Short mmCIF file of C-alpha atoms in Angstrom, two decimals:
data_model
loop_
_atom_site.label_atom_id
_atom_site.label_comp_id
_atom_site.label_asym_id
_atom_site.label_seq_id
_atom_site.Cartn_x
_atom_site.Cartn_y
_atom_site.Cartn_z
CA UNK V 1359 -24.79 60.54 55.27
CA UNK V 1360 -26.44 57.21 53.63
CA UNK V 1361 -30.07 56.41 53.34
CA UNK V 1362 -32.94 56.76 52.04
CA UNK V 1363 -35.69 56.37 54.08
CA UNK V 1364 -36.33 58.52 57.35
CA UNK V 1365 -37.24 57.56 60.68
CA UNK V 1366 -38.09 61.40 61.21
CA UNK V 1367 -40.64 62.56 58.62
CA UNK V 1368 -43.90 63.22 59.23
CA UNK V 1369 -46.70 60.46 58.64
CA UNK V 1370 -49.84 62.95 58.18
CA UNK V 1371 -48.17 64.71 55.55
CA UNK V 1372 -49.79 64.96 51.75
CA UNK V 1373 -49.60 62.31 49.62
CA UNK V 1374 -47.46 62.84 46.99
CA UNK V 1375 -48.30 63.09 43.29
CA UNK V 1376 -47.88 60.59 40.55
CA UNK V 1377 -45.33 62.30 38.85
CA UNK V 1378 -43.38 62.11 41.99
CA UNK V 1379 -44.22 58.74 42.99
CA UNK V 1380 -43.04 57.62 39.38
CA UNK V 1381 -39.88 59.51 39.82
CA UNK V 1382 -39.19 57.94 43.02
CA UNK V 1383 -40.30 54.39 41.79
CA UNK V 1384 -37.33 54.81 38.86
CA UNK V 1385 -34.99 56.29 41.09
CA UNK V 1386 -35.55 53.40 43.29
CA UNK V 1387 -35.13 50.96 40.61
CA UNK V 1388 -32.11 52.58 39.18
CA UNK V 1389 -30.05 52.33 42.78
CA UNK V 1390 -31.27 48.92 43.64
CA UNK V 1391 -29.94 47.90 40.25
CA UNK V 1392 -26.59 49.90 40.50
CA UNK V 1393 -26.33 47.86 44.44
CA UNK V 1394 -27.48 45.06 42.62
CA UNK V 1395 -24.46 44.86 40.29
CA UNK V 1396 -21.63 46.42 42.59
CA UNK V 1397 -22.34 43.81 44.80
CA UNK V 1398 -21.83 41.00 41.84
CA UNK V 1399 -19.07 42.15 40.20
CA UNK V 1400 -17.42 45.61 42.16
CA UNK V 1401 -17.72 49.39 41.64
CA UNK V 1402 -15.48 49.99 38.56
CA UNK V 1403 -16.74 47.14 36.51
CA UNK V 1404 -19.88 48.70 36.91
CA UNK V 1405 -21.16 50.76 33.93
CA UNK V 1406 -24.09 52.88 33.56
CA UNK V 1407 -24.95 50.87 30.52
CA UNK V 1408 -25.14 48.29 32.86
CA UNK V 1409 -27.27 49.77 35.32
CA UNK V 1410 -29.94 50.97 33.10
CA UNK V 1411 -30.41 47.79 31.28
CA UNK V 1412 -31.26 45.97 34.46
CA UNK V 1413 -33.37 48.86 35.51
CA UNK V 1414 -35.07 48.49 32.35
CA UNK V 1415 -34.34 52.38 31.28
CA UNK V 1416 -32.21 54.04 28.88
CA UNK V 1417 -29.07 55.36 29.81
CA UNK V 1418 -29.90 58.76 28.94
CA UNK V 1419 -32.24 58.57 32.07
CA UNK V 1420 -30.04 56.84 34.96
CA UNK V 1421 -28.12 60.44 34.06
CA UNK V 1422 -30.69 62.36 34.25
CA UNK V 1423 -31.78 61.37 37.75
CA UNK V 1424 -28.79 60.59 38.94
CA UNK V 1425 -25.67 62.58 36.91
CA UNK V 1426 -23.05 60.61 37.61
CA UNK V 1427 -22.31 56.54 38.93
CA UNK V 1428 -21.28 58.26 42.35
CA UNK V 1429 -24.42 60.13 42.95
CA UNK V 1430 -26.24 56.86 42.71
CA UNK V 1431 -24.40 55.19 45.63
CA UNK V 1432 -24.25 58.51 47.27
CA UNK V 1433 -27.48 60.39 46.93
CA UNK V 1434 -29.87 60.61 49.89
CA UNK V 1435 -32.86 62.26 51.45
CA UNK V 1436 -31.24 62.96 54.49
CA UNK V 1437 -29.90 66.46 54.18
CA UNK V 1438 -33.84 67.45 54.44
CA UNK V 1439 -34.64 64.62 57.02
CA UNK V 1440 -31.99 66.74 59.21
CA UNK V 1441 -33.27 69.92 58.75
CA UNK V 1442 -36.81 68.68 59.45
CA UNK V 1443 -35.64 66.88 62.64
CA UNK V 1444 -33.18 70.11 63.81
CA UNK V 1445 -36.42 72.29 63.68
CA UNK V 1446 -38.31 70.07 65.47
CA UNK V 1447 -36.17 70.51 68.39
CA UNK V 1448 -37.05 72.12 71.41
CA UNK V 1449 -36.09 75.92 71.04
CA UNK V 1450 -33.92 76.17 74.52
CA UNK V 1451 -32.05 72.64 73.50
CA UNK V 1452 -28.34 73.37 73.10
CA UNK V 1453 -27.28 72.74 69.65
CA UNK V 1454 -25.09 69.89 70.27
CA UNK V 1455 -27.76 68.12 72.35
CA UNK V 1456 -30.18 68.85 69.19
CA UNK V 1457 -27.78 67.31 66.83
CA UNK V 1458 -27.20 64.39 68.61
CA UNK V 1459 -30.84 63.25 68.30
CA UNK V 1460 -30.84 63.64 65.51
CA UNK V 1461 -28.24 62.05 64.07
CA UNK V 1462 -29.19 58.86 66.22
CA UNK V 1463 -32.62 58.84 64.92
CA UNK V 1464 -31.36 58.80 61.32
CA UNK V 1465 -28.48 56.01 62.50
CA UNK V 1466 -30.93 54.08 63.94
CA UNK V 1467 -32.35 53.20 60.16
CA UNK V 1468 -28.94 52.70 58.83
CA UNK V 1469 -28.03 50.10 62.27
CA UNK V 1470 -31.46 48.25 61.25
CA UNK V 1471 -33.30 47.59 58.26
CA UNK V 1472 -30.95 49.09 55.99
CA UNK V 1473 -27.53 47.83 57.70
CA UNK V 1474 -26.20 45.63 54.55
CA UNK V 1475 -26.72 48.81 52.40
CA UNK V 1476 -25.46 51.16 54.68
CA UNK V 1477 -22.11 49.18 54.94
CA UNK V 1478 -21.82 48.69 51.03
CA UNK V 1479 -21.51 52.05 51.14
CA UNK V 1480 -19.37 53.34 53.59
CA UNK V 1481 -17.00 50.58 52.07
CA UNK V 1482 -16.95 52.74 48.79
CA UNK V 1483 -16.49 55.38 50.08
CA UNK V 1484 -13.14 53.93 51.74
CA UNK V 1485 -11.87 52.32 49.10
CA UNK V 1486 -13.06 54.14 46.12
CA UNK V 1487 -11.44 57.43 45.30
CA UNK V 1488 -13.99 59.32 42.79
CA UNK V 1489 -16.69 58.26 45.53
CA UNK V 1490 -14.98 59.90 48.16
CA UNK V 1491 -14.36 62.82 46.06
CA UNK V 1492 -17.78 63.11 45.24
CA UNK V 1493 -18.74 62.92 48.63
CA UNK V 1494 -16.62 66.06 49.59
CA UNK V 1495 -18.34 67.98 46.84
CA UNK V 1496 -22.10 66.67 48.25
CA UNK V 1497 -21.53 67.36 51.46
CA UNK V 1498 -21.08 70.97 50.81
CA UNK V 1499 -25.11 71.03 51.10
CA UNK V 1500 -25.24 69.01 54.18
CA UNK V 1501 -23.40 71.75 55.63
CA UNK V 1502 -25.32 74.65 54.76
CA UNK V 1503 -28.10 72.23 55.83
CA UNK V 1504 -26.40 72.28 59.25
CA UNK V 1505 -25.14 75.85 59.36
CA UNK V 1506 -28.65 77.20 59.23
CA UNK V 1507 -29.72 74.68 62.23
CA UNK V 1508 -26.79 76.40 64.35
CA UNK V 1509 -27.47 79.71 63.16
CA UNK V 1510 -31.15 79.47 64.23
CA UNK V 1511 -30.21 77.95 68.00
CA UNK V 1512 -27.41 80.59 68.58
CA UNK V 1513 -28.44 83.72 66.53
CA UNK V 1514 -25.46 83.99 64.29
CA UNK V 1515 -25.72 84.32 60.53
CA UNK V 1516 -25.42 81.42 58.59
CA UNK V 1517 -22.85 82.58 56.50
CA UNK V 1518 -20.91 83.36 59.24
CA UNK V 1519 -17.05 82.17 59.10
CA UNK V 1520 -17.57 80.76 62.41
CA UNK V 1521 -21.10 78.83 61.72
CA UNK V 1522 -19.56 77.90 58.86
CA UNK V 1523 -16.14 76.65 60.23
CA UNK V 1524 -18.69 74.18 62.94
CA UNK V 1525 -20.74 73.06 60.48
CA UNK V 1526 -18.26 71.83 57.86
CA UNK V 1527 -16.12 70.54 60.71
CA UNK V 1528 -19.36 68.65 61.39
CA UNK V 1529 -20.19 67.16 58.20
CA UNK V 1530 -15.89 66.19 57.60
CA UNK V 1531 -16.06 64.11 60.85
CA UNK V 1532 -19.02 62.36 59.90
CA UNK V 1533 -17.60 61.45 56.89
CA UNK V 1534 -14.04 60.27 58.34
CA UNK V 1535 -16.77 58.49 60.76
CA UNK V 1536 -17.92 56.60 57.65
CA UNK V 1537 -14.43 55.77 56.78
CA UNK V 1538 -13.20 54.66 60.05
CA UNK V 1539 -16.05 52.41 60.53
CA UNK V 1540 -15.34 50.41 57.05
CA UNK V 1541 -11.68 50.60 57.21
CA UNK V 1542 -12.62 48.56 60.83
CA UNK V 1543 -14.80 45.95 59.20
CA UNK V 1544 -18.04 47.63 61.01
CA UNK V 1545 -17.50 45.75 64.19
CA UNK V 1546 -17.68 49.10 66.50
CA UNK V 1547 -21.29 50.53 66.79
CA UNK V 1548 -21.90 53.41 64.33
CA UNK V 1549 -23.87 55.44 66.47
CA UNK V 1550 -21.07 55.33 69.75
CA UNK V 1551 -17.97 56.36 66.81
CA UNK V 1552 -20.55 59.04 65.98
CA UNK V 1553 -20.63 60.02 70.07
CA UNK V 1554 -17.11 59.97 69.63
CA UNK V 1555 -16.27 62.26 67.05
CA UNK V 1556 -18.83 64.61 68.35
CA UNK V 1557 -17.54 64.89 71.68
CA UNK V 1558 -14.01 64.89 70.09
CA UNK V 1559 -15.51 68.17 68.18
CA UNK V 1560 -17.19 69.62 71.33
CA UNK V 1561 -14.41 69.31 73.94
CA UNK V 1562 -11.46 68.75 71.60
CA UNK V 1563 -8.90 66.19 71.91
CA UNK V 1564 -8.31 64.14 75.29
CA UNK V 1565 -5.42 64.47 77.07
CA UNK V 1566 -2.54 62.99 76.37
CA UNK V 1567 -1.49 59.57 78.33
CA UNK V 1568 2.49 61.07 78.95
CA UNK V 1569 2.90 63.44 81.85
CA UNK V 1570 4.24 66.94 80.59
CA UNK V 1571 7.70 66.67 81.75
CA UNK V 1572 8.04 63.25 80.08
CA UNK V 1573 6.62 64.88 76.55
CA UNK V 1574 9.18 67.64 76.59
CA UNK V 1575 11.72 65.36 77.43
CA UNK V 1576 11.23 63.46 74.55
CA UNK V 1577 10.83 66.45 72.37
CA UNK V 1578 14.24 67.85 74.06
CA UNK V 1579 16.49 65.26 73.05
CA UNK V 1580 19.31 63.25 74.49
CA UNK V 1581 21.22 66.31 77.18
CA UNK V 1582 22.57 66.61 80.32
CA UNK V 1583 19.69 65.53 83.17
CA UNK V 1584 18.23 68.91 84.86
CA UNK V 1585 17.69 67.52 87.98
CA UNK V 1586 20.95 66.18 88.54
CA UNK V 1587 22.70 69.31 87.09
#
């Protein structure tokens, strides 16, 4: 998933404290610098170096916050945003249904206000190999994030082999939904090739446009013609 800010958490909450708000000012800095510069001059020639000098911090701390140049084009808030917004749910909502909502409320940031950013990314992630590797390793939490939402609507443990076979089959077609969208210059609408994969996942595939006898024919080979035998 890509983001930062949430359309789903809470207003009323507390106030957060100055360390925080100092961490998440730097953070901030150090990704809007790192955006800043892979939008100037592309994702390899990109160093760290780079980044922290026009973030105005040391090196040492872009790592720190962010370990690696992937996690700062990667790294998100939304794996809680989810959780949050799963929970919130009515109880009796089927899963899918719950998910769904979701995921449309969290789209619905990355369609608006952050649309340039969310594109810059999903780009990377098509074209650059050690960001889509380190994508594969991060969604590992967004799954477990997921696996406890379908565990609590259907009673199953978590660490089930079939929770966890849905949920990571969740979080792989979201990110081939990512890919597929760039790959296609963003024309479609992110939020209907989300439907899409979903329902793909749901109901599996559609049917296929040949008629049965036609596919085994095919798959038969050239050979005398049944009928006429």
């Amino acid at each position: 998933m890509t983001g930062v800010r949430s359309p789903l958490s809470p207003t009323g909450g507390a106030r957060p404290g100055l360390r925080e708000r100092k961490k998440a000012k730097t953070r901030a800095a150090i990704r809007a610098a790192a955006y800043g510069l892979i939008r100037q001059q592309g994702y390899e020639a990109t160093t760290v170096e780079q980044i922290a000098g026009r973030a105005e911090v040391s090196p040492s701390t872009v790592l720190r916050y962010l370990p690696t140049k992937e996690d700062i084009v990667l790294t998100d808030a939304y794996d809680p945003v989810m959780a949050a917004g799963l929970a919130a749910r009515p109880a009796g909502e089927p899963w899918p249904e719950s998910l769904r909502h979701v995921l449309r409320a969290v789209l619905g940031v990355g369609a608006g206000e952050e649309a340039e950013l969310t594109r810059l990314r999903t780009r990377l992630l098509a074209e650059v190999p050690a960001v889509r590797c380190r994508m594969l390793e991060n969604m590992s939490a967004t799954g477990r994030v997921l696996a406890r939402a379908i565990a609590d609507r259907t009673g199953l443990a978590p660490d089930s082999l079939e929770v966890r076979t849905v949920s990571m089959s969740l979080v792989g077609g979201l990110m081939e939904v990512s890919r597929y969208w760039a790959e296609h210059d963003h024309e479609e609408s992110l939020a209907e090739l989300v439907d899409r994969a979903l329902d793909a996942l749901e109901n599996g595939l559609p049917a296929l446009r040949q008629g049965p006898r036609e596919g085994r024919g095919e798959a038969r080979g050239p050979g005398p013609d049944p009928v006429a035998s």
